[in-house]
Coordinates of C-alpha atoms and ligand atoms in Angstrom, one line a residue:
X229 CA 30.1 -26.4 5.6
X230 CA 29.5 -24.8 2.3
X231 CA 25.7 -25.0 1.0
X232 CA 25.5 -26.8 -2.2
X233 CA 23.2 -25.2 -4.7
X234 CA 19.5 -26.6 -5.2
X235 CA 18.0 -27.0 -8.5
X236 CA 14.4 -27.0 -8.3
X237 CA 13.2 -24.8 -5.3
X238 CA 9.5 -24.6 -5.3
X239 CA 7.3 -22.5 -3.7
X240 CA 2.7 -22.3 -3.8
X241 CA 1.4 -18.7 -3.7
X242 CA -1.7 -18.7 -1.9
X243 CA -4.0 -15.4 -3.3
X244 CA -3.0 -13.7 -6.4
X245 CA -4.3 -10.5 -5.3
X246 CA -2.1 -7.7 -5.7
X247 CA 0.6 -9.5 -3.5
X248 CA 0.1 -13.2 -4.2
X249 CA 1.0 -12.1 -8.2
X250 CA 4.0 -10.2 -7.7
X251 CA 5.5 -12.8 -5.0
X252 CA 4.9 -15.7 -7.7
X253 CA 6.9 -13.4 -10.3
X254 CA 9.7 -12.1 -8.4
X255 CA 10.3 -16.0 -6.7
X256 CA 10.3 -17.3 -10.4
X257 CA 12.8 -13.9 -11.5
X258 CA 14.7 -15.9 -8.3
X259 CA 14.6 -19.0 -10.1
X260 CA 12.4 -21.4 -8.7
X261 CA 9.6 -23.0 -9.5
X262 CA 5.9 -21.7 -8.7
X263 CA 1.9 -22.7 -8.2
X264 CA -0.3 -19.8 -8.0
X265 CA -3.7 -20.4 -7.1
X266 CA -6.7 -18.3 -6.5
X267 CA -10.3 -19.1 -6.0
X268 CA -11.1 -16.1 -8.2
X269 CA -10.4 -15.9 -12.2
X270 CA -8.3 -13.7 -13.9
X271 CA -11.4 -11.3 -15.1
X272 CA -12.4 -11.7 -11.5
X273 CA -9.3 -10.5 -10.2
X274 CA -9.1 -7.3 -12.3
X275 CA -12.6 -6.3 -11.6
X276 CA -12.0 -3.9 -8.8
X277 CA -12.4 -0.4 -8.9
X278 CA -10.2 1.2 -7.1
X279 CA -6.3 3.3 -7.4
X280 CA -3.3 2.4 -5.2
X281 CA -0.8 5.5 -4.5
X282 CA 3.3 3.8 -5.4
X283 CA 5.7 5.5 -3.5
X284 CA 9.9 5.0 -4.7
X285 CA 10.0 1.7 -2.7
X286 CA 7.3 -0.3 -5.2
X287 CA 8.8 1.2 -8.1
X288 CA 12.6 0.5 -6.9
X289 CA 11.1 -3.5 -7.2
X290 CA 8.9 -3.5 -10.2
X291 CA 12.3 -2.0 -12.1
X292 CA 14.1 -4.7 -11.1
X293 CA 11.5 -7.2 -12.0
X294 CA 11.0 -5.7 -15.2
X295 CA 7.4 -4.5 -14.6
X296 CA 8.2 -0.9 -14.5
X297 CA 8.1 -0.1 -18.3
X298 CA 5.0 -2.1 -19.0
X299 CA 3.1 0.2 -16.4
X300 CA 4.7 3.3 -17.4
X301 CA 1.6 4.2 -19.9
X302 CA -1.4 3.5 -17.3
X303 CA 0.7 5.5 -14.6
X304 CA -0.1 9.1 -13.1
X305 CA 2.9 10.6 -11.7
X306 CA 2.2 13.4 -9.2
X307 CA 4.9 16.1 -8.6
X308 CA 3.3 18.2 -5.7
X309 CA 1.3 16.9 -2.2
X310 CA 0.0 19.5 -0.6
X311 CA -0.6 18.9 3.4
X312 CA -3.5 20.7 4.2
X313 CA -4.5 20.8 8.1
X314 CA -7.6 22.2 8.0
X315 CA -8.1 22.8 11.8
X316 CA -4.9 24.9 11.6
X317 CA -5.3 26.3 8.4
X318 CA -1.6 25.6 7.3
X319 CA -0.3 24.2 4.3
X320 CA 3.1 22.0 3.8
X321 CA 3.8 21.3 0.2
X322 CA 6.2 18.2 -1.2
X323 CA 8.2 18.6 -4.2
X324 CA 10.5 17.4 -6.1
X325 CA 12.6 19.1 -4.6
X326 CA 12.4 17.3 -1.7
X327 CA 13.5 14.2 -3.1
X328 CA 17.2 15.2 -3.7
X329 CA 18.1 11.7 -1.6
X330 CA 17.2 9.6 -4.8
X331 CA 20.2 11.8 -6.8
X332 CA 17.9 11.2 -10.3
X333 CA 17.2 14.4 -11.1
X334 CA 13.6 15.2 -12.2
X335 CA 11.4 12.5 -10.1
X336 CA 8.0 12.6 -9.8
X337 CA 7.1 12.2 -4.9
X338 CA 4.9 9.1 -6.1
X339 CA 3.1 7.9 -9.2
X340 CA -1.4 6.7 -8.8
X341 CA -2.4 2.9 -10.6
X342 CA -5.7 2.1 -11.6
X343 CA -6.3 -2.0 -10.1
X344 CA -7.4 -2.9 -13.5
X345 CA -4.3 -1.8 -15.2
X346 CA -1.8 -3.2 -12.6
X347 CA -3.5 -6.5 -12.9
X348 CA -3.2 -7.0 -16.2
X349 CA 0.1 -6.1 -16.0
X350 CA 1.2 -8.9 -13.4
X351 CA -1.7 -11.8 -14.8
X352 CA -0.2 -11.0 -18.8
X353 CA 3.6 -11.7 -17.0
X354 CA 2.2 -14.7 -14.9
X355 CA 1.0 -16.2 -18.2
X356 CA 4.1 -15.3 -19.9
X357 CA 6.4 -16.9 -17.1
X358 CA 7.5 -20.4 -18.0
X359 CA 8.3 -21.4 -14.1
X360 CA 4.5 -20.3 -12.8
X361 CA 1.9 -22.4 -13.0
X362 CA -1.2 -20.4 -12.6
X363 CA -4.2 -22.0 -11.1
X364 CA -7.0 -19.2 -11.3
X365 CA -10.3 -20.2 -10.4
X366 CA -8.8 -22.8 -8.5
X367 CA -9.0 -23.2 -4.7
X368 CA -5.4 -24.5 -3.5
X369 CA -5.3 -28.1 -2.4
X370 CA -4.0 -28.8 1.7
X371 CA -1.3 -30.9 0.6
X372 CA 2.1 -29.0 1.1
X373 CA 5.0 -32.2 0.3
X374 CA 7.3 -31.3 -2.2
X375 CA 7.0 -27.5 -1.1
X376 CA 9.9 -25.6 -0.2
X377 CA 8.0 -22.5 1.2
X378 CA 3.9 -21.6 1.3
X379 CA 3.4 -18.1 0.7
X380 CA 0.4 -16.8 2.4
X381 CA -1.1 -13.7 0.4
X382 CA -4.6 -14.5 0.5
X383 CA -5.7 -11.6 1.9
X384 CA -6.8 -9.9 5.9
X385 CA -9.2 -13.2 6.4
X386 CA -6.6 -15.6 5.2
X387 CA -7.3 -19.1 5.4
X388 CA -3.3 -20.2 5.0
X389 CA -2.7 -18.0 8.1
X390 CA -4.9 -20.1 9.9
X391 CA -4.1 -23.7 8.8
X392 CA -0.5 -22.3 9.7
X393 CA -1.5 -21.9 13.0
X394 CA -0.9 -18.0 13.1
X395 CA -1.7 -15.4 15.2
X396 CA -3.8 -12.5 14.2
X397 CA -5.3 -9.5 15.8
X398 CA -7.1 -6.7 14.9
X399 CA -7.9 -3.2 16.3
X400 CA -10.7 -2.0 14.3
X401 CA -11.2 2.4 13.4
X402 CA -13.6 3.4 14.3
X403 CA -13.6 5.9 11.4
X404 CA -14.2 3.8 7.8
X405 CA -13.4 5.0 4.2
X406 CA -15.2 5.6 1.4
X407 CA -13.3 5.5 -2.0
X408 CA -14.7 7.4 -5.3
X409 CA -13.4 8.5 -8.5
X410 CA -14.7 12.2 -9.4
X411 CA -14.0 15.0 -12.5
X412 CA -12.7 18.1 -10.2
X413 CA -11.6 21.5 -10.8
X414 CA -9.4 23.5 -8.9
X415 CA -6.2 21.1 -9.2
X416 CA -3.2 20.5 -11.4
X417 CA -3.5 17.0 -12.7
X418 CA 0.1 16.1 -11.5
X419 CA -0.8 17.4 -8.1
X420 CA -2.2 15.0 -5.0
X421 CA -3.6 16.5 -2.2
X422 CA -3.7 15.3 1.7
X423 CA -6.4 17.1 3.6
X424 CA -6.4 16.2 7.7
X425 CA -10.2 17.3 8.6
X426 CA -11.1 16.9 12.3
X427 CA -13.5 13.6 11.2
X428 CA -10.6 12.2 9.3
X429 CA -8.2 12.1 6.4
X430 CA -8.7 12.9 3.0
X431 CA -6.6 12.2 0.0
X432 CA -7.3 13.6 -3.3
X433 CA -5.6 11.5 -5.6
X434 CA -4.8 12.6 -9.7
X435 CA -5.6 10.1 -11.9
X436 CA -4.7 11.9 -15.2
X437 CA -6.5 14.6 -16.9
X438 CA -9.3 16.3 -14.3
X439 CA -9.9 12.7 -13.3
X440 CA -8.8 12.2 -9.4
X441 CA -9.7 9.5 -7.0
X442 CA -10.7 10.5 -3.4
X443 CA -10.2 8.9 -0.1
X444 CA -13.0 9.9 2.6
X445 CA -11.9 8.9 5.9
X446 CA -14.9 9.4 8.6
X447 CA -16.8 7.4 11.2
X448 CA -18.2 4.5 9.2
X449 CA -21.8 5.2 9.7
X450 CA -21.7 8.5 7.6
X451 CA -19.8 7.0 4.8
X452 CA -22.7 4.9 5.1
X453 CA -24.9 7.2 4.6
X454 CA -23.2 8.9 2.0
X455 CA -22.5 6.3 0.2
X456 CA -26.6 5.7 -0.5
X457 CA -27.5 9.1 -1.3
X458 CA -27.9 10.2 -5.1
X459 CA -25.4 11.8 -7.1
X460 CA -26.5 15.5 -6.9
X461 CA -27.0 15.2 -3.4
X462 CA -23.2 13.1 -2.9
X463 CA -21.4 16.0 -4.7
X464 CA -23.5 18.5 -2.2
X465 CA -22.0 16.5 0.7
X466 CA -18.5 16.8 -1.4
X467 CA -18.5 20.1 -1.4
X468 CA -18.0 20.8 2.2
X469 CA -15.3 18.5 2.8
X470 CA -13.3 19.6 0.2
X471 CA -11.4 23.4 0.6
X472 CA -12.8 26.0 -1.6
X473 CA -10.5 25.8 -4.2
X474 CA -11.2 22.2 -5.0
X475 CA -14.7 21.5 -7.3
X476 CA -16.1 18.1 -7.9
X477 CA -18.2 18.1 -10.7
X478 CA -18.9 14.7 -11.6
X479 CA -18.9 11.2 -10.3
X480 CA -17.1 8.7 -12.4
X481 CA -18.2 5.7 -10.6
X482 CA -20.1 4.3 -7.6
X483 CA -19.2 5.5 -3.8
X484 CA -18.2 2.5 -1.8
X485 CA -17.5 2.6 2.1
X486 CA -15.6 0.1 3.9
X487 CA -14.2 -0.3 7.3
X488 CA -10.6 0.0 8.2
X489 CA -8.5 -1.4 11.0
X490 CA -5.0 -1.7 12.0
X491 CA -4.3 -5.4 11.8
X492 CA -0.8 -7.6 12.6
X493 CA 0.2 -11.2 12.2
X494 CA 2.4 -12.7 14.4
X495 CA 4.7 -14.8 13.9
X496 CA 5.6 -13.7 10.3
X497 CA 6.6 -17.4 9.7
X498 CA 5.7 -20.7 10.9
X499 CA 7.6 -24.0 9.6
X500 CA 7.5 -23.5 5.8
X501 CA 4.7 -20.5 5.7
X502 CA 5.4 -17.2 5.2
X503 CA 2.6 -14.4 5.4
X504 CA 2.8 -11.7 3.0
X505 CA 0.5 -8.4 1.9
X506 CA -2.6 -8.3 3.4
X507 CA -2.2 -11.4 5.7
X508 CA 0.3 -9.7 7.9
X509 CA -0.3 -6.3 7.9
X510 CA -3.4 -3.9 7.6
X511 CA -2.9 0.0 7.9
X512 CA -5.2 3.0 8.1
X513 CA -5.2 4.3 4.3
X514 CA -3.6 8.1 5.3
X515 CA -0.1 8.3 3.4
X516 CA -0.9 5.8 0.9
X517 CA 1.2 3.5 2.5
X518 CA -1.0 -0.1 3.0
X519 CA 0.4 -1.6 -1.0
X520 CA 3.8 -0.5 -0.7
X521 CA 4.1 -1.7 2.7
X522 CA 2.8 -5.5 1.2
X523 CA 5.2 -5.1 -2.2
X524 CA 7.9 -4.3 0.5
X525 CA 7.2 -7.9 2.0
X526 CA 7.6 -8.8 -1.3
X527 CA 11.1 -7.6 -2.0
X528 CA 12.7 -8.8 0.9
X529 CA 11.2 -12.6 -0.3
X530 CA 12.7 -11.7 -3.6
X531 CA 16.4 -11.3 -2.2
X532 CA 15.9 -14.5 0.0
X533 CA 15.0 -16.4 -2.2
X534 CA 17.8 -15.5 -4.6
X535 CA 20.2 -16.3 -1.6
X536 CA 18.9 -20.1 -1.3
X537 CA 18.4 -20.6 -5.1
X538 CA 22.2 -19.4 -5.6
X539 CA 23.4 -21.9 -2.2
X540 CA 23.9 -19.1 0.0
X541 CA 20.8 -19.6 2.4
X542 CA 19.0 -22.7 3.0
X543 CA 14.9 -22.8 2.0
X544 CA 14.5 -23.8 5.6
X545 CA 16.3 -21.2 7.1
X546 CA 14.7 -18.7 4.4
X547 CA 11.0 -18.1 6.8
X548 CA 13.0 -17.4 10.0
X549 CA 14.8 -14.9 7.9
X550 CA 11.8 -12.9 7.0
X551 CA 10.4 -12.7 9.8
X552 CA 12.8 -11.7 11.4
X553 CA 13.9 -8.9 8.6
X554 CA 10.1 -7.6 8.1
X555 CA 9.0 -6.7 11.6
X556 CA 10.6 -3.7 12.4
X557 CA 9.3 -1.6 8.7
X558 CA 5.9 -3.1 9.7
X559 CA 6.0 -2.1 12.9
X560 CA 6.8 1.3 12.6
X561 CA 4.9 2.4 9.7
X562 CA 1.6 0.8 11.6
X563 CA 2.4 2.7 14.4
X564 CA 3.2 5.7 12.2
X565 CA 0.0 5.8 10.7
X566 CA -2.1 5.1 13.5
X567 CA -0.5 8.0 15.1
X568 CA -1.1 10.1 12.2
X569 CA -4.7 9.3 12.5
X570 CA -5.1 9.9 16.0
X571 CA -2.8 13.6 16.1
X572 CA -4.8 14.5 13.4
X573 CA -8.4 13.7 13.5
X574 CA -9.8 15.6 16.1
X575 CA -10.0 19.5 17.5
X576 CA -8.3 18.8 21.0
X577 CA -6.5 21.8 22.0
X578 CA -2.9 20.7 23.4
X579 CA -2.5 18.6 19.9
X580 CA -3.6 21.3 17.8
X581 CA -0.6 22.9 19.1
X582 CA 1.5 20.3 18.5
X583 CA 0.5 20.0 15.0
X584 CA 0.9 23.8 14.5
X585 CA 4.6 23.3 15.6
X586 CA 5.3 20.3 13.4
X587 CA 3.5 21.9 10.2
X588 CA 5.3 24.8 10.8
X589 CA 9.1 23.4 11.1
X590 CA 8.1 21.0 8.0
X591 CA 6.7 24.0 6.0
X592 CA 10.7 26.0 7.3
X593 CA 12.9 23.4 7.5
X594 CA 14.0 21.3 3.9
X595 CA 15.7 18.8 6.0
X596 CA 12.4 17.6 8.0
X597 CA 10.6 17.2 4.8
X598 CA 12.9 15.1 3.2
X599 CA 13.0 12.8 6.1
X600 CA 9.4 12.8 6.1
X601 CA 9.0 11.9 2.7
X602 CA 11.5 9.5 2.2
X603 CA 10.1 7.6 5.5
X604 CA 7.1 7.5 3.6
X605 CA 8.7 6.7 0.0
X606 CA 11.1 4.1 1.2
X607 CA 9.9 2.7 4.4
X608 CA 11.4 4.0 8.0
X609 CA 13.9 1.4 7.9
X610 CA 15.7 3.0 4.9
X611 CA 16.5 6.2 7.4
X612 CA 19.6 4.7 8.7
X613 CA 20.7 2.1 6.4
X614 CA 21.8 4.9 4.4
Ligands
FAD739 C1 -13.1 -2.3 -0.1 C2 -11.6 -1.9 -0.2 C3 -11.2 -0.8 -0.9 C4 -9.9 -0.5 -1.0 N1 -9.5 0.6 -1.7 C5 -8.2 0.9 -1.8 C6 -7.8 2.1 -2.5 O1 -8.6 2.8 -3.1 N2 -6.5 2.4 -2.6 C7 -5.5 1.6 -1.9 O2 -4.3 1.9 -2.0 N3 -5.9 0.5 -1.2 C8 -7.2 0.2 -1.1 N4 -7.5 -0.9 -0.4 C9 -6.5 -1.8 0.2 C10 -5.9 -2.6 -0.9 O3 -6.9 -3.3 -1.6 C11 -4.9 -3.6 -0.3 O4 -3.8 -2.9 0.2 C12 -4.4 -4.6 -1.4 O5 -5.6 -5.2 -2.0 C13 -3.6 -5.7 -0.7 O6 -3.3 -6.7 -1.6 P1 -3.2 -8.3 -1.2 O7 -2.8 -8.9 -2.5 O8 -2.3 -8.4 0.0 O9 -4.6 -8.7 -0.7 P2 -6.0 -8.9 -1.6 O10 -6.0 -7.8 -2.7 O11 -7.1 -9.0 -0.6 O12 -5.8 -10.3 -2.3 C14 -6.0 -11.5 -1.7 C15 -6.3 -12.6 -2.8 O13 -6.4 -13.9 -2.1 C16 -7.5 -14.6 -2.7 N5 -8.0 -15.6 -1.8 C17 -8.9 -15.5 -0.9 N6 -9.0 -16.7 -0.2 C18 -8.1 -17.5 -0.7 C19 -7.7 -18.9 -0.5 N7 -8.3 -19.6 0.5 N8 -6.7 -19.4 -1.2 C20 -6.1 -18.7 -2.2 N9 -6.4 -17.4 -2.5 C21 -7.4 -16.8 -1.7 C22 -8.5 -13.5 -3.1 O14 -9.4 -14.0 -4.1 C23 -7.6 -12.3 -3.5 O15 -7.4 -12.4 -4.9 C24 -8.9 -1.3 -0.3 C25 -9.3 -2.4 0.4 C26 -10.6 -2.7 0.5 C27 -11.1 -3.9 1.3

């Protein structure tokens, strides 16, 4: 029997994170109708301090939401990544080169967002969306009648997860990361750098001009105690992390080191929830993949939810769907990462080796780095859907 097409479909975004404010606009570009409520006000929600790396897949989606323009001017595009395995001593570089897959000519390998300008951004198009009703500051009420779908983007401790009744677990690091935004020499400012020290991970991140944001991966009690010591003394401790050729000179804001864990949510739907972002997934930072991962749970909502608002799926049948079209990409790029992190961070003989042969054939072959990189830039699953 032919599905008769709905109206009014309507949806509550739980968290406006991130996430939670790109799911409420690209459900409203779908056409339905949409509460968005946070505990946190909109100045609130723009005060962090911190950069996300956007790889092809996020800005694939924010093009088609008509985003992309508006955060062209507060976006750093970087043209180089330079692998650097520092227990090996050998150096892969990505270029654009490497991207000939996307058939677009000149294309930066992935672009760096301050949080700040990306939620203005998204809060400035909530406002500006007639079909989203934003409840900022607001904690969302229990009641879900009336709701065609809950979307649960209210971040790793999510309280919708667990009034949904779903599963979560969590395998802590035990190395943590400390984030900091520093003037540096040494670098071209269209250039990001990936460093793999024994301790841990370290991304050098451009964030225009000689202003680059880093990404300190180590065991979380000497981030702590890095993060306490004075500024002099920080850039000292700087200094021998980062290869010679790279100089931090000054600290443009405040140290801050957090713990990281890998993190899953299963199922990804439950009756009329859906778990998005943060709530389903958690990755170790190395690759910059954790926010392109979420805005990926984010697309696929986008196309279902088109399907049911234009008669071709029914809203019931639209959480089975997602869960069942999101597991394998989050799947493998957990289990990507954490295996990144553990080849990499550590000095044990029979895996330097390995890593010495897989540098090696990236650094010789073309092939194997574009496979790499669009893994990384589009998600594994894009490998062999073409
Ligand atoms: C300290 C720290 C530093 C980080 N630094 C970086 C970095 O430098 N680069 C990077 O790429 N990634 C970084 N990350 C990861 C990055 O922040 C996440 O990938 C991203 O925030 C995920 O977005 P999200 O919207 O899914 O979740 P969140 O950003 O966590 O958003 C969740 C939202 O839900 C809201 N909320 C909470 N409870 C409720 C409730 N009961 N009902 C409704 N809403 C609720 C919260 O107020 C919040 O606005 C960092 C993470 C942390 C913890």
């Amino acid at each position: 029997m032919p599905l008769t097409k709905r109206s009014t479909l309507r949806a509550r975004v739980n968290g406006a994170g991130p996430t939670g404010a790109l799911t409420a606009l690209a459900l409203a570009d779908a056409g339905w109708q949409v509460d968005l409520c946070d505990p946190l006000e909109a100045a609130a929600l723009q005060g962090r301090n911190r950069a996300y790396a956007l790889t092809h897949s996020s800005r694939d989606l924010l093009q088609r939401l008509g985003l992309w323009d508006e955060l062209l001017p507060a976006l750093a595009p970087f043209r180089r990544l330079e692998l650097c395995d520092r227990a090996t001593h050998l150096q892969v570089p990505f270029t654009a080169s490497d991207l000939s897959w996307l058939g677009e000519g000149d294309q930066p390998v992935g672009w760096i967002l301050q949080h700040r300008a990306l939620m203005q951004v998204l809060l400035a198009a909530v406002q500006r969306q007639d079909s989203i009703t934003d409840r900022l500051g607001m904690l969302p009420a229990p009641v879900t009648a009336g709701l065609d779908l809950v979307v649960a983007a209210d971040g790793h401790r999510s309280a919708t997860r667990q009034a949904a009744r779903i599963g979560h677990w969590a395998w802590p690091y035990r190395q943590g990361c400390l984030t900091v935004q520093v003037r540096l020499r040494g670098s071209a400012p269209d250039q990001a750098w990936e460093l793999f020290r024994p301790e841990g991970p370290f991304a050098v991140l451009p964030l225009g001009a000689d202003a680059f944001q880093l990404v300190w991966s180590a065991p979380l009690q000497r981030l702590r105690q890095l993060e306490q010591l004075d500024a002099v003394a920080f850039l000292d401790a700087l200094s021998g992390a980062l290869p010679e050729e790279l100089q931090a000179e000054v600290l443009l804001d405040q140290p801050k080191a957090f713990p990281v864990a890998l993190e899953w949510a299963w199922p990804l739907a439950r009756r009329s929830t859906v778990v998005v972002g943060e709530v389903a997934h958690r990755c170790h930072p190395v690759g910059g993949q954790g926010l392109n991962l979420c805005w990926r749970d984010v697309d696929e909502l986008h196309c279902l939810a088109r399907r049911c608002a234009s008669g071709r799926l029914r809203p019931r049948a639209l959480p089975g769907a997602y869960g069942r079209s999101r597991v394998l990409d989050i799947a493998l790029v957990l289990l990507a990462t954490d295996a990144l992190v553990r080849l990499f961070s550590n000095r044990f003989a029979p895996l330097l080796v390995l890593r010495r042969f897989a540098l090696q054939a990236l650094g010789r072959w073309g092939w194997m780095r574009q496979l790499s990189l669009r893994a990384m830039s589009e998600g594994p699953c894009r490998l062999w859907r073409g």
